[in-house]
N, CA, C and O atoms as a printed pandas DataFrame, in Angstrom:
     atom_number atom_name residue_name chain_id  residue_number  x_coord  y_coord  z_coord
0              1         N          UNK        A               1  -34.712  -17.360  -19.814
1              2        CA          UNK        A               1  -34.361  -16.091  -19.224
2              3         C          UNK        A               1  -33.150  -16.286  -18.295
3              4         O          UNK        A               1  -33.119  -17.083  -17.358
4              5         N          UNK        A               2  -32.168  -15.470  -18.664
5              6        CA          UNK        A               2  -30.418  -15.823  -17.690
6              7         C          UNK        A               2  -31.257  -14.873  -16.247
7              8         O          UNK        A               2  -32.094  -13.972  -16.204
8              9         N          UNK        A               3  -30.522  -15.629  -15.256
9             10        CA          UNK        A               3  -30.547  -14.888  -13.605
10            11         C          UNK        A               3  -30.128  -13.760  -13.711
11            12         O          UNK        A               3  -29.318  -13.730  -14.638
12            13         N          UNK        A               4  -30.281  -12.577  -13.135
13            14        CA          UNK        A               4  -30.152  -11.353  -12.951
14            15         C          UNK        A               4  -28.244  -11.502  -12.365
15            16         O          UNK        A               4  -27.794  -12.395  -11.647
16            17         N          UNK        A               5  -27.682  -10.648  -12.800
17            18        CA          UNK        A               5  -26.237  -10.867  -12.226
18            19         C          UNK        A               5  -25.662  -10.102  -11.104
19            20         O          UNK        A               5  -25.505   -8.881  -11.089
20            21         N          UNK        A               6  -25.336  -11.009  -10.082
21            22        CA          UNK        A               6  -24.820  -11.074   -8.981
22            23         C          UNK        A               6  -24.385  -10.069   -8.575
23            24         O          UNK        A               6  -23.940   -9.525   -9.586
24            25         N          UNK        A               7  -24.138   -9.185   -7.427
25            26        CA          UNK        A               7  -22.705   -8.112   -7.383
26            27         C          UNK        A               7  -21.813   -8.983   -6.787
27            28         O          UNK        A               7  -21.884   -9.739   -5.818
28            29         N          UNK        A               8  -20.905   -8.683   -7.640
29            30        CA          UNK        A               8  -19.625   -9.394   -6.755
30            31         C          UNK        A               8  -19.292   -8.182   -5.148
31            32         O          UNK        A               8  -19.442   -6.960   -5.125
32            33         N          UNK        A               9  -18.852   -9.043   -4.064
33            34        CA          UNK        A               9  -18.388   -8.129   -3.076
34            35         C          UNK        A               9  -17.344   -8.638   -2.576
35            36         O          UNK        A               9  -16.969   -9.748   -2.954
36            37         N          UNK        A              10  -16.611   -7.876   -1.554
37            38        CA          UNK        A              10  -14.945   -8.163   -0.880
38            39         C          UNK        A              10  -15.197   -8.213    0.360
39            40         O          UNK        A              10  -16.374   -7.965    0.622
40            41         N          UNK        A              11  -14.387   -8.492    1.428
41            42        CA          UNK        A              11  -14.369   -8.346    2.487
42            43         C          UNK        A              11  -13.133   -6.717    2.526
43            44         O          UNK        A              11  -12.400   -6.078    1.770
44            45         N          UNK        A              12  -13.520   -6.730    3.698
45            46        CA          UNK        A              12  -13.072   -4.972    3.924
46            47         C          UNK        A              12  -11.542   -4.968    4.138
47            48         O          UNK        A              12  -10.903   -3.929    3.975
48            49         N          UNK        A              13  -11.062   -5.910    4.435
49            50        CA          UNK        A              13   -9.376   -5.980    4.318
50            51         C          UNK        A              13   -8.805   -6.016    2.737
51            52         O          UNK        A              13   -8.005   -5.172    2.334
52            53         N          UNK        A              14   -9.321   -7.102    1.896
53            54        CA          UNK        A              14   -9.473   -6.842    0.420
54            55         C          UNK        A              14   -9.923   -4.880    0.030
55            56         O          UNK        A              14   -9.158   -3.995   -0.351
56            57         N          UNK        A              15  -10.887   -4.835    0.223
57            58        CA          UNK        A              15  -11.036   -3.769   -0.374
58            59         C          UNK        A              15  -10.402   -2.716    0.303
59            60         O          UNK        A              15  -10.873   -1.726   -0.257
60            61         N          UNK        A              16   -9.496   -2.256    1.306
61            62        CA          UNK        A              16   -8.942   -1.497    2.032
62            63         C          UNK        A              16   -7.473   -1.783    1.476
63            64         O          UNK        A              16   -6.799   -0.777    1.259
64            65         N          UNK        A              17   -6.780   -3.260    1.168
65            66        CA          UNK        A              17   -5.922   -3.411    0.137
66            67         C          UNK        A              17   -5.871   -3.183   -1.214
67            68         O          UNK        A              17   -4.818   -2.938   -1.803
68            69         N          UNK        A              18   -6.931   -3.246   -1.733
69            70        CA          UNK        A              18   -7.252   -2.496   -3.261
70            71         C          UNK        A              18   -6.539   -0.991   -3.300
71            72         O          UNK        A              18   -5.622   -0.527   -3.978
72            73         N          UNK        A              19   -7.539   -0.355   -2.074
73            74        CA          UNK        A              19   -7.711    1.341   -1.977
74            75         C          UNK        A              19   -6.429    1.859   -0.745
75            76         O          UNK        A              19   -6.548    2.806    0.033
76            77         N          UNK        A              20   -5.177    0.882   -0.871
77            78        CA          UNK        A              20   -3.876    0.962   -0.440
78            79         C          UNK        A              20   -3.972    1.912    1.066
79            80         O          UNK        A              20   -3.180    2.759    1.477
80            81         N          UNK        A              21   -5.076    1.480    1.601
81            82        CA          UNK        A              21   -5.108    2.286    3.060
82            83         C          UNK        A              21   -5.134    1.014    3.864
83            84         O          UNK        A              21   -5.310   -0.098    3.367
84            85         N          UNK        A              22   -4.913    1.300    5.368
85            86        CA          UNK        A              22   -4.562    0.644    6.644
86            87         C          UNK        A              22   -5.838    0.378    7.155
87            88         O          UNK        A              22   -6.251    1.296    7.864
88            89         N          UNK        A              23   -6.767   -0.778    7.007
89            90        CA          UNK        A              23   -7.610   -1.189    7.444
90            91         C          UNK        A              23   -8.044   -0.667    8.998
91            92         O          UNK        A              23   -8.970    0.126    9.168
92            93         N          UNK        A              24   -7.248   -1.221   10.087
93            94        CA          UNK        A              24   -7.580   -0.592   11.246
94            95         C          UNK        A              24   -7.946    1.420   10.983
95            96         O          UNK        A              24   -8.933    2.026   11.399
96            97         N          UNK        A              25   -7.215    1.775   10.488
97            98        CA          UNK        A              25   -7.717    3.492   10.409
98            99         C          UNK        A              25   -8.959    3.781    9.699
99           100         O          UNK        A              25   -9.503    4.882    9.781
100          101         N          UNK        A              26   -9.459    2.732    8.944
101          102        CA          UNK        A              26  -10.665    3.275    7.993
102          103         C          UNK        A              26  -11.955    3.589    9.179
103          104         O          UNK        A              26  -11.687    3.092   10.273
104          105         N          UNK        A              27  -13.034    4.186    9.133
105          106        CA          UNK        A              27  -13.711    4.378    9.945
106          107         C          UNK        A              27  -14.391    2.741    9.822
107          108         O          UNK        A              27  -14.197    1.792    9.063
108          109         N          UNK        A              28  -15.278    2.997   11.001
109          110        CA          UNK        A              28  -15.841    1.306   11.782
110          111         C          UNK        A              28  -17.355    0.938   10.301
111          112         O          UNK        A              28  -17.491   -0.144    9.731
112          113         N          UNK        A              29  -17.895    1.713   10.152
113          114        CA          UNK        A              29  -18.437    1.206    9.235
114          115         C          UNK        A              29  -18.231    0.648    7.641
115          116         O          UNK        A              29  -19.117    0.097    6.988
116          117         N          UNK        A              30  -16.929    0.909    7.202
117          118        CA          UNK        A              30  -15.958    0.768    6.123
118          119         C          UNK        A              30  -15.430   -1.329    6.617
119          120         O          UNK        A              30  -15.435   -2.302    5.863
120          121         N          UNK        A              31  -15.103   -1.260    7.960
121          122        CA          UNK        A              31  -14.294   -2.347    8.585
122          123         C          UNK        A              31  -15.507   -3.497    9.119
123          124         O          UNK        A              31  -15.303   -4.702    9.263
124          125         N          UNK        A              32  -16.468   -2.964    9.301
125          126        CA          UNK        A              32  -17.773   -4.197    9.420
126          127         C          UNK        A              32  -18.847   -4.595    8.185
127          128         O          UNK        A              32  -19.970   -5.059    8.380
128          129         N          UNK        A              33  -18.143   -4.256    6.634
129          130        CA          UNK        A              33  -19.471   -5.020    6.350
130          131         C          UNK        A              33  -18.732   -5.225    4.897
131          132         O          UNK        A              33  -17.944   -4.324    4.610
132          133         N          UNK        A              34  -18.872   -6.238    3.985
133          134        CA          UNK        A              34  -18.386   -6.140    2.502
134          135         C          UNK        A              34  -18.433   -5.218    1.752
135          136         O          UNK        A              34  -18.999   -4.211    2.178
136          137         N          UNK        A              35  -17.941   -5.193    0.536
137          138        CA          UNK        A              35  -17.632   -3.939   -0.385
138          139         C          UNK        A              35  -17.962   -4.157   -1.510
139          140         O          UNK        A              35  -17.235   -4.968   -2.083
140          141         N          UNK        A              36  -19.020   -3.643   -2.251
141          142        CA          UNK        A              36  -19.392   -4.306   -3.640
142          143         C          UNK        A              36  -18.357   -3.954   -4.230
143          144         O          UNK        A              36  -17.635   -3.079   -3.751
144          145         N          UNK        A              37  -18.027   -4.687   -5.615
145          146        CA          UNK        A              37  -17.374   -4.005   -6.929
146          147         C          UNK        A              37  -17.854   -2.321   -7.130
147          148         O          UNK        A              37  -17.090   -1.390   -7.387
148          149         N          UNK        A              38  -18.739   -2.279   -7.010
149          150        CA          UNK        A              38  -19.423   -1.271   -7.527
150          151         C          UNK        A              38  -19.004    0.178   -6.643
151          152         O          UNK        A              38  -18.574    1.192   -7.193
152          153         N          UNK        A              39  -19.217    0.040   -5.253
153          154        CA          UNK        A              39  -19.048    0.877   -4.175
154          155         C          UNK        A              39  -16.916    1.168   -4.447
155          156         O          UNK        A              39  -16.323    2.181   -4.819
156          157         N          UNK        A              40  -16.498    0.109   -4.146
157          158        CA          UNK        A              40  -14.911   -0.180   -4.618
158          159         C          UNK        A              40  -14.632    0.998   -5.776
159          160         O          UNK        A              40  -13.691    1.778   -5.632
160          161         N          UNK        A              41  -15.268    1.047   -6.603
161          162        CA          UNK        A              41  -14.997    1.822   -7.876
162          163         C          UNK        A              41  -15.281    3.153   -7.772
163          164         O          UNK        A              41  -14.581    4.060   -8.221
164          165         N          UNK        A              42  -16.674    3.308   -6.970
165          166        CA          UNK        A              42  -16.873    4.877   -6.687
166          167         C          UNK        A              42  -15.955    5.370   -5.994
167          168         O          UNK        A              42  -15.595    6.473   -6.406
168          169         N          UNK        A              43  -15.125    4.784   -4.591
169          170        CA          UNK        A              43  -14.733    5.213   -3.468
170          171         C          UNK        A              43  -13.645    5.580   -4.581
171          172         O          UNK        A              43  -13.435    6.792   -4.623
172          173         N          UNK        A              44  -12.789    4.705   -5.635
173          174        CA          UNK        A              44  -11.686    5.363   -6.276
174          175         C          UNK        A              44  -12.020    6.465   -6.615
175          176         O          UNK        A              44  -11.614    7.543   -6.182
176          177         N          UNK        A              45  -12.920    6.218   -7.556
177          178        CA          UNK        A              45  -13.157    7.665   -8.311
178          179         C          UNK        A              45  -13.923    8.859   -7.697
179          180         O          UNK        A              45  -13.837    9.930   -8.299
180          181         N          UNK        A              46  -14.378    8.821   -7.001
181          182        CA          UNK        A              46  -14.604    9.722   -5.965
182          183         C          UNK        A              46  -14.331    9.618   -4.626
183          184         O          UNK        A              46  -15.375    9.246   -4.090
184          185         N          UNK        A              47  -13.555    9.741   -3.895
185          186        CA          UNK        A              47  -13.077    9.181   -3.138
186          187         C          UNK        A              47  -13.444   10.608   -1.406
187          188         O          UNK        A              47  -13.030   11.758   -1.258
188          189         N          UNK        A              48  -14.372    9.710   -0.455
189          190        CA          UNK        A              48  -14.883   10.982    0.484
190          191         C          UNK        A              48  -13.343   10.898    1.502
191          192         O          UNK        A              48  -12.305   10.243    1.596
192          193         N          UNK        A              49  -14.041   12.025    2.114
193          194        CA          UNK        A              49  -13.025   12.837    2.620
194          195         C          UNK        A              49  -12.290   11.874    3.806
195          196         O          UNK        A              49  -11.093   12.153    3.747
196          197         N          UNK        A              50  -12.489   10.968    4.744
197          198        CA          UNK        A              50  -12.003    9.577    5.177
198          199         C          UNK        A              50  -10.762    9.086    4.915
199          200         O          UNK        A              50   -9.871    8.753    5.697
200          201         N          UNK        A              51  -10.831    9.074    2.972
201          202        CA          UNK        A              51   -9.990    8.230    2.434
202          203         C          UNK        A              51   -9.027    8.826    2.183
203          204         O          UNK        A              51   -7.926    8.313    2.380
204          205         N          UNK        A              52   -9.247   10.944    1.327
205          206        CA          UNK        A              52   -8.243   11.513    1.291
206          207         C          UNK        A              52   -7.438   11.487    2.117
207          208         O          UNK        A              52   -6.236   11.274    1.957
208          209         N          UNK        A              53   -8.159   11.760    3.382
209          210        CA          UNK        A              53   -6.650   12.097    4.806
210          211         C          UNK        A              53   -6.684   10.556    5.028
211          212         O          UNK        A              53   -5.489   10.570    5.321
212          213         N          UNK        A              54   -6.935    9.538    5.118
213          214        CA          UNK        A              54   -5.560    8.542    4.885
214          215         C          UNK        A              54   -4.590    8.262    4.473
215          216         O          UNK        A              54   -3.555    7.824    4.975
216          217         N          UNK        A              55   -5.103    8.690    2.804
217          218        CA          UNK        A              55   -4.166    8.240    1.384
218          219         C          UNK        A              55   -3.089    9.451    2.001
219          220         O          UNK        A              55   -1.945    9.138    2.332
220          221         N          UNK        A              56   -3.506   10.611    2.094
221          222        CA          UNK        A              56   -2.395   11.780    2.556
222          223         C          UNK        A              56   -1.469   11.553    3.511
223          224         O          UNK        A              56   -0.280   11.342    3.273
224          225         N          UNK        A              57   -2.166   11.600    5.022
225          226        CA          UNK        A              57   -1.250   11.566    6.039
226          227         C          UNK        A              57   -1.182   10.101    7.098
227          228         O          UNK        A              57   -0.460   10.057    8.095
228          229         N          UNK        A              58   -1.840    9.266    6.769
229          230        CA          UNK        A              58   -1.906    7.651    7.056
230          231         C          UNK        A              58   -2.398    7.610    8.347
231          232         O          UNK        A              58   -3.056    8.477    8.921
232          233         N          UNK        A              59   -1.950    6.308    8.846
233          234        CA          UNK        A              59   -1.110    5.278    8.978
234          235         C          UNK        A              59   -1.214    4.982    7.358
235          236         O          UNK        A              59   -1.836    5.634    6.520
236          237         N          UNK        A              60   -0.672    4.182    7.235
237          238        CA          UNK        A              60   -0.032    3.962    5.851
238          239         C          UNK        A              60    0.218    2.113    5.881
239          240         O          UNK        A              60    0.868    1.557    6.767
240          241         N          UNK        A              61   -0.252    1.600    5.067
241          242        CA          UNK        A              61    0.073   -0.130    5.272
242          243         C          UNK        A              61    1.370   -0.548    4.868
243          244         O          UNK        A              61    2.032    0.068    4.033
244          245         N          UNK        A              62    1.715   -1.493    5.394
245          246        CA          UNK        A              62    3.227   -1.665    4.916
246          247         C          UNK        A              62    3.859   -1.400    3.224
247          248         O          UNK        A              62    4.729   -0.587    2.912
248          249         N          UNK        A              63    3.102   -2.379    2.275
249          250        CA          UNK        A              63    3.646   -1.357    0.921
250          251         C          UNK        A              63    3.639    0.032    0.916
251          252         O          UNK        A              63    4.717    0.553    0.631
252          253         N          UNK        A              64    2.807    0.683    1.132
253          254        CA          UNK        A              64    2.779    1.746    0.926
254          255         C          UNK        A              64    3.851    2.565    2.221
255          256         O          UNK        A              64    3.780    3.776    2.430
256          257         N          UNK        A              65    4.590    1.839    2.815
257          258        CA          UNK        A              65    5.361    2.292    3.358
258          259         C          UNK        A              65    6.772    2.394    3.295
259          260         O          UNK        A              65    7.601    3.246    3.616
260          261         N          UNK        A              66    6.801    0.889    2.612
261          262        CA          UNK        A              66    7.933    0.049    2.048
262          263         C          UNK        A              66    8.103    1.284    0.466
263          264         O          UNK        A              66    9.196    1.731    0.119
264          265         N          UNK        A              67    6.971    1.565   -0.150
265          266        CA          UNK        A              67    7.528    2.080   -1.440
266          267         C          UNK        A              67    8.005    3.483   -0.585
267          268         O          UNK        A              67    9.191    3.809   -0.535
268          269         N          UNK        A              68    7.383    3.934   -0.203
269          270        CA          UNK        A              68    7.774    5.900    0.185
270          271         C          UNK        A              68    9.280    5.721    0.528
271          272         O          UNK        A              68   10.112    6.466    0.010
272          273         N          UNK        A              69    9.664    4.671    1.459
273          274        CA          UNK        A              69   10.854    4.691    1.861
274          275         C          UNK        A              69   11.929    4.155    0.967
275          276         O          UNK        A              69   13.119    4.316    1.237
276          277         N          UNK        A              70   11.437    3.407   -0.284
277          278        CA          UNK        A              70   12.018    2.869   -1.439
278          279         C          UNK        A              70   13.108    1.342   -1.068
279          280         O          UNK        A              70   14.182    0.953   -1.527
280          281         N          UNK        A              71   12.331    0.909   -0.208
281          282        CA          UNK        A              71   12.642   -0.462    0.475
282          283         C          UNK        A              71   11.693   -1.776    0.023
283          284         O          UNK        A              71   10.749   -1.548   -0.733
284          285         N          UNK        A              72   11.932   -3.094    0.465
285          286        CA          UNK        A              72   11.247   -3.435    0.202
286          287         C          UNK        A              72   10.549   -4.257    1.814
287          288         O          UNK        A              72   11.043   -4.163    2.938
288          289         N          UNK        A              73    9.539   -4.876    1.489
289          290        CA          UNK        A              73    8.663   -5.269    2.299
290          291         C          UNK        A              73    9.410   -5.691    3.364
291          292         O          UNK        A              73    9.433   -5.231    4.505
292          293         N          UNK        A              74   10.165   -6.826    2.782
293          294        CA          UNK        A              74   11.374   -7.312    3.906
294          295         C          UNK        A              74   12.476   -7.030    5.060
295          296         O          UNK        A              74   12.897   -7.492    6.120
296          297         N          UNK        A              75   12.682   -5.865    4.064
297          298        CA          UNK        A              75   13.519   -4.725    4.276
298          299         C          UNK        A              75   12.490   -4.146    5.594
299          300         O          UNK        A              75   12.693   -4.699    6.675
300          301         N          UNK        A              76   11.616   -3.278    5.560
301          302        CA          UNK        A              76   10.829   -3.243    6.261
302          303         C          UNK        A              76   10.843   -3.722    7.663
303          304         O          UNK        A              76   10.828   -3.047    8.693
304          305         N          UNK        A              77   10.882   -5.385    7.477
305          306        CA          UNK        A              77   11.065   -6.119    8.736
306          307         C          UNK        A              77   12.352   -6.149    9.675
307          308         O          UNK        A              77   12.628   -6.114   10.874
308          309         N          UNK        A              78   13.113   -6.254    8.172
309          310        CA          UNK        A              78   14.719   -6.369    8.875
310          311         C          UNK        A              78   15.164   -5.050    9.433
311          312         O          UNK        A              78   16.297   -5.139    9.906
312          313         N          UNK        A              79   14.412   -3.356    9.569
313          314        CA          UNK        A              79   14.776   -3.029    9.979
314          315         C          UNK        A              79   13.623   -2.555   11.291
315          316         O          UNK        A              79   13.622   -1.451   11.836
316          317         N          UNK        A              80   12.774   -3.593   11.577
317          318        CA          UNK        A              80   12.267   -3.305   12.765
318          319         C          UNK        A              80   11.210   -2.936   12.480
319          320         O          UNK        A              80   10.507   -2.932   13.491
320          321         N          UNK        A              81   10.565   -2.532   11.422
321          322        CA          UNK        A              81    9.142   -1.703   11.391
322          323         C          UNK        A              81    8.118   -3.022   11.058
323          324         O          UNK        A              81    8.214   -3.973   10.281
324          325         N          UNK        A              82    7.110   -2.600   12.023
325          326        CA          UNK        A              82    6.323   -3.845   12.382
326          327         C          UNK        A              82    5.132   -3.454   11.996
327          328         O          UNK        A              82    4.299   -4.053   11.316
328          329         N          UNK        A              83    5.079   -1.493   12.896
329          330        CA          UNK        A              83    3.955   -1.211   12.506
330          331         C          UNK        A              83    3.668   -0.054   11.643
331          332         O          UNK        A              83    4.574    0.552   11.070
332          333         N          UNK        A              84    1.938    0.392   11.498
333          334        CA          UNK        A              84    1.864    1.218   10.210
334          335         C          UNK        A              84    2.572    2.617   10.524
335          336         O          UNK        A              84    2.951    2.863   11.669
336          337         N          UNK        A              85    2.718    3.404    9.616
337          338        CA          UNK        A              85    3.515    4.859   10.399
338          339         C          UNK        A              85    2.801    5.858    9.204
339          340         O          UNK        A              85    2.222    5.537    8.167
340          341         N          UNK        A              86    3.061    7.078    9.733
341          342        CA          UNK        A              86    1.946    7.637    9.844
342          343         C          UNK        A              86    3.491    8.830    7.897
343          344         O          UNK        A              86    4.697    8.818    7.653
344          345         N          UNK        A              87    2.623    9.302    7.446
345          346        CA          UNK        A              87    3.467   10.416    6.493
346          347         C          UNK        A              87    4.728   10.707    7.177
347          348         O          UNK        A              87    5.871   10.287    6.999
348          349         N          UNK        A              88    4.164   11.625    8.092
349          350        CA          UNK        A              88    5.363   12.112    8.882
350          351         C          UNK        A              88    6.352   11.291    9.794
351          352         O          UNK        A              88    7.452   11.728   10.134
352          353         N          UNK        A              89    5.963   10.327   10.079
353          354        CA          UNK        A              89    6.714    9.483   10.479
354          355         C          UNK        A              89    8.132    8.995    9.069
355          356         O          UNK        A              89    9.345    8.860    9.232
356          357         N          UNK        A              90    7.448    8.875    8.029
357          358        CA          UNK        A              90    7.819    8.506    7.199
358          359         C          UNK        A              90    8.843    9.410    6.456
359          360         O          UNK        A              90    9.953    9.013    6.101
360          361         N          UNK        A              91    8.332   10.737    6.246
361          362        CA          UNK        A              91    9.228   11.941    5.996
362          363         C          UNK        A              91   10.372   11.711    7.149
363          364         O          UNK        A              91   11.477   12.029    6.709
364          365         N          UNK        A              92   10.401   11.358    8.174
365          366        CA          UNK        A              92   11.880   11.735    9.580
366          367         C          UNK        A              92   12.242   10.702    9.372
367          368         O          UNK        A              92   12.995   10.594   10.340
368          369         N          UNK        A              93   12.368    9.317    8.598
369          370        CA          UNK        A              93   13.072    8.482    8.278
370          371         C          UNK        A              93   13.581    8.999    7.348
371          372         O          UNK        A              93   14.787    8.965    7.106
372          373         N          UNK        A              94   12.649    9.605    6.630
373          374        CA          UNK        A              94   13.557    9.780    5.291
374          375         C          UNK        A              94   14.563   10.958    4.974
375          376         O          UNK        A              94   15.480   10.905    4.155
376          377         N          UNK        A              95   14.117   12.359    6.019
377          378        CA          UNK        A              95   15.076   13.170    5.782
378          379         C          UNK        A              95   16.361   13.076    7.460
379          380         O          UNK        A              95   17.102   13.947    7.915
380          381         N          UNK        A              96   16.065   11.421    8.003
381          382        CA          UNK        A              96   17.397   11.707    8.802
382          383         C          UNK        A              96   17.169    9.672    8.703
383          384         O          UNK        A              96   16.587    8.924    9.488
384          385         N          UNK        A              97   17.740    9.434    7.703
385          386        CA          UNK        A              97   17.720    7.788    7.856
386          387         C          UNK        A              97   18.312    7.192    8.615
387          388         O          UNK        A              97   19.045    7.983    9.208
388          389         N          UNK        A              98   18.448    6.141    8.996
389          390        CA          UNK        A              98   19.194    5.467   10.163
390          391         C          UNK        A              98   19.712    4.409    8.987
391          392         O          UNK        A              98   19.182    4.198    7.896
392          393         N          UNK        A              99   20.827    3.852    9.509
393          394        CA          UNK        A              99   21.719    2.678    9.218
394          395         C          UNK        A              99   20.907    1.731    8.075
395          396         O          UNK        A              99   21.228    1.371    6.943
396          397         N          UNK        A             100   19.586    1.472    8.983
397          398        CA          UNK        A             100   19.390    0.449    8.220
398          399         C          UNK        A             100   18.325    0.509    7.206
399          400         O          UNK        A             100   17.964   -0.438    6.507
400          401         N          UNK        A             101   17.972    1.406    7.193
401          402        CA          UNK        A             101   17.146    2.297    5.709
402          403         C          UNK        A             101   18.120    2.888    4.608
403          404         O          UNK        A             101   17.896    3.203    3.439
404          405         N          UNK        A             102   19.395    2.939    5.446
405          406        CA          UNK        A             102   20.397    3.157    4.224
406          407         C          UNK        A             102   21.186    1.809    3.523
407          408         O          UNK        A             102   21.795    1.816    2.454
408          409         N          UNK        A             103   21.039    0.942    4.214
409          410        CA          UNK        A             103   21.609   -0.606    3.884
410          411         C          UNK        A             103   20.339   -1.148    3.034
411          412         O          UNK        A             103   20.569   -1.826    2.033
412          413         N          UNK        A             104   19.321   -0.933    3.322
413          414        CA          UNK        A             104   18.161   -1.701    2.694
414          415         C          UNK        A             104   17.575   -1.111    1.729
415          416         O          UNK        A             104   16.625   -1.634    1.146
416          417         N          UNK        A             105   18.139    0.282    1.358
417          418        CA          UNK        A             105   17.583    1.235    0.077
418          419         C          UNK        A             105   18.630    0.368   -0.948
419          420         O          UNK        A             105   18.501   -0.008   -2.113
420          421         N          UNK        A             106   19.617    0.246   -0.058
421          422        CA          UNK        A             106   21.040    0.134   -1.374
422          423         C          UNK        A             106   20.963   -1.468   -1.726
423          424         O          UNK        A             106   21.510   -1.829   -2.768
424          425         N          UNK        A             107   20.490   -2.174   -1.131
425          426        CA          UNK        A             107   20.343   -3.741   -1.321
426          427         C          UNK        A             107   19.040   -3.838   -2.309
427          428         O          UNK        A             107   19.109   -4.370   -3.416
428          429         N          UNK        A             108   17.783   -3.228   -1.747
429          430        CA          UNK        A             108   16.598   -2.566   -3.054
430          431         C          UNK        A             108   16.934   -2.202   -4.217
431          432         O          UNK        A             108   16.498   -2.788   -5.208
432          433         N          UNK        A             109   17.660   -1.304   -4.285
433          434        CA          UNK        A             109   18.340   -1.110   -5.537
434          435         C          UNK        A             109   19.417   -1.903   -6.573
435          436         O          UNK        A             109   19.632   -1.973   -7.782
436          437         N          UNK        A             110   19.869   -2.368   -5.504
437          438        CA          UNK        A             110   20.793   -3.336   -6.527
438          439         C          UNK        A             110   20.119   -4.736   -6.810
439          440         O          UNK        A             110   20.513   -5.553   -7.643
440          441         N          UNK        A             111   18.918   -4.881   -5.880
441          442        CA          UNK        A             111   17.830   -6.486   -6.968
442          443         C          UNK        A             111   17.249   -5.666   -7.981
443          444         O          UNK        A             111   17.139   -6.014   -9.157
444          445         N          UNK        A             112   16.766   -4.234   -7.367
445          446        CA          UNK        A             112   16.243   -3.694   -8.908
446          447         C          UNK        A             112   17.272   -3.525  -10.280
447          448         O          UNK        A             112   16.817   -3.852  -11.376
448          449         N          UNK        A             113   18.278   -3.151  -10.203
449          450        CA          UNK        A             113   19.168   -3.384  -11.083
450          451         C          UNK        A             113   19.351   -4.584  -11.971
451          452         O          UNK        A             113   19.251   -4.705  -13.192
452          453         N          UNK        A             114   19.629   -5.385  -11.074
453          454        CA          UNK        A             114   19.709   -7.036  -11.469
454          455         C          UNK        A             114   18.031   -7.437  -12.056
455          456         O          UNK        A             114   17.991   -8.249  -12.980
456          457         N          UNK        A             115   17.184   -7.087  -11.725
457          458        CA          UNK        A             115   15.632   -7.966  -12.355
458          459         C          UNK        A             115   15.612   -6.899  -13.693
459          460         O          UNK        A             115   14.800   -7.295  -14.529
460          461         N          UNK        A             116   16.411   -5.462  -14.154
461          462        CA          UNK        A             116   16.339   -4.881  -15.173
462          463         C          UNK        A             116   17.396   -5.621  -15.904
463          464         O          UNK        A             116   17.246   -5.303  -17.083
464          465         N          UNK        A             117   18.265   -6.344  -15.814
465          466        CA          UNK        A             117   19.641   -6.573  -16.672
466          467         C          UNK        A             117   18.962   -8.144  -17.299
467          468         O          UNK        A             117   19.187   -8.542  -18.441
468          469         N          UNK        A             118   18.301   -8.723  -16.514
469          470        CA          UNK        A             118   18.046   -9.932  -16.635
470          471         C          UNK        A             118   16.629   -9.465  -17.476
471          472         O          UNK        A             118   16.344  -10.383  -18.245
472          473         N          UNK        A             119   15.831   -8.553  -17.565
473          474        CA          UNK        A             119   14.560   -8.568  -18.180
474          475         C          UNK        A             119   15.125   -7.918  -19.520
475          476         O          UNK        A             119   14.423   -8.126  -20.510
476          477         N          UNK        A             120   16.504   -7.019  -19.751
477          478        CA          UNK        A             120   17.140   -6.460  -20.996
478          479         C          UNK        A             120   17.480   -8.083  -21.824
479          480         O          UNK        A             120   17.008   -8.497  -22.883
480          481         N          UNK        A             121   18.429   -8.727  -20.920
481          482        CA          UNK        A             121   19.093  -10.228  -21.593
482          483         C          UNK        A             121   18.105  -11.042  -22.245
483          484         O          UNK        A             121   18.311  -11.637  -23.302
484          485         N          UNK        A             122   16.814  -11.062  -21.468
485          486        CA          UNK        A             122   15.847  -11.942  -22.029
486          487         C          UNK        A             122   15.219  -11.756  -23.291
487          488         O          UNK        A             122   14.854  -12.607  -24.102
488          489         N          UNK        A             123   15.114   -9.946  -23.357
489          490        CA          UNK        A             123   14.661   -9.773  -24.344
490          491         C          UNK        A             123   15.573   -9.489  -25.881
491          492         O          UNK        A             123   15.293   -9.153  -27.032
492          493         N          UNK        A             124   16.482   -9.756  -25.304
493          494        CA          UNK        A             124   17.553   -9.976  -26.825
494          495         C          UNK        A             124   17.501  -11.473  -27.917
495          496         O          UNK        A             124   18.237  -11.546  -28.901
């Protein structure tokens, strides 16, 4: 007779990185205890009301901050942002950018350019 099978579980920074929200904002019982596979999958697919107004109006974790602003992670750093920021924070960068969200969109874009020319070449 095989052992009954395990649930796999995460720790809550893992599963708060899965479900692309800012760990510190999740409520305190989300942040003290593991996350089955199982629970992980519901919260996607049904996802309570907690998670909507995160995913909506944040704090927001750095990818998910880095993509809205169409920068990258680094980018991010190099222009000072350390910490999480909230939608709207994110919208007033974006509809009045500063210097260096405009230097680091255009440097983003041109590695993205270059990792498409080099993934076209390869495949010839």
């Amino acid at each position: 007779m095989s052992k009954p099978k395990q649930t796999q579980t995460m720790k809550p920074a893992t599963a708060a990185q899965k479900l692309d929200v800012f760990l510190p904002a999740t409520p305190r019982e989300f942040q003290e205890r593991l996350v089955s596979r199982d629970e992980l999958d519901e919260l996607q697919r049904n996802p309570p009301e907690w998670l909507v107004e995160l995913r909506r109006d944040g704090p927001h974790p750095r990818n998910v901050v880095a993509a809205r602003l169409r920068v990258s992670n680094s980018g991010l750093a190099r222009g000072g942002v350390t910490e999480a920021l909230t939608t709207a924070q994110i919208a007033e960068l974006n509809a009045n950018p500063p210097e260096w969200l405009i230097r680091e969109r255009e440097s983003f874009a041109e590695v993205k350019r270059e990792e498409r020319r080099l993934a076209e070449r390869g495949r010839s």
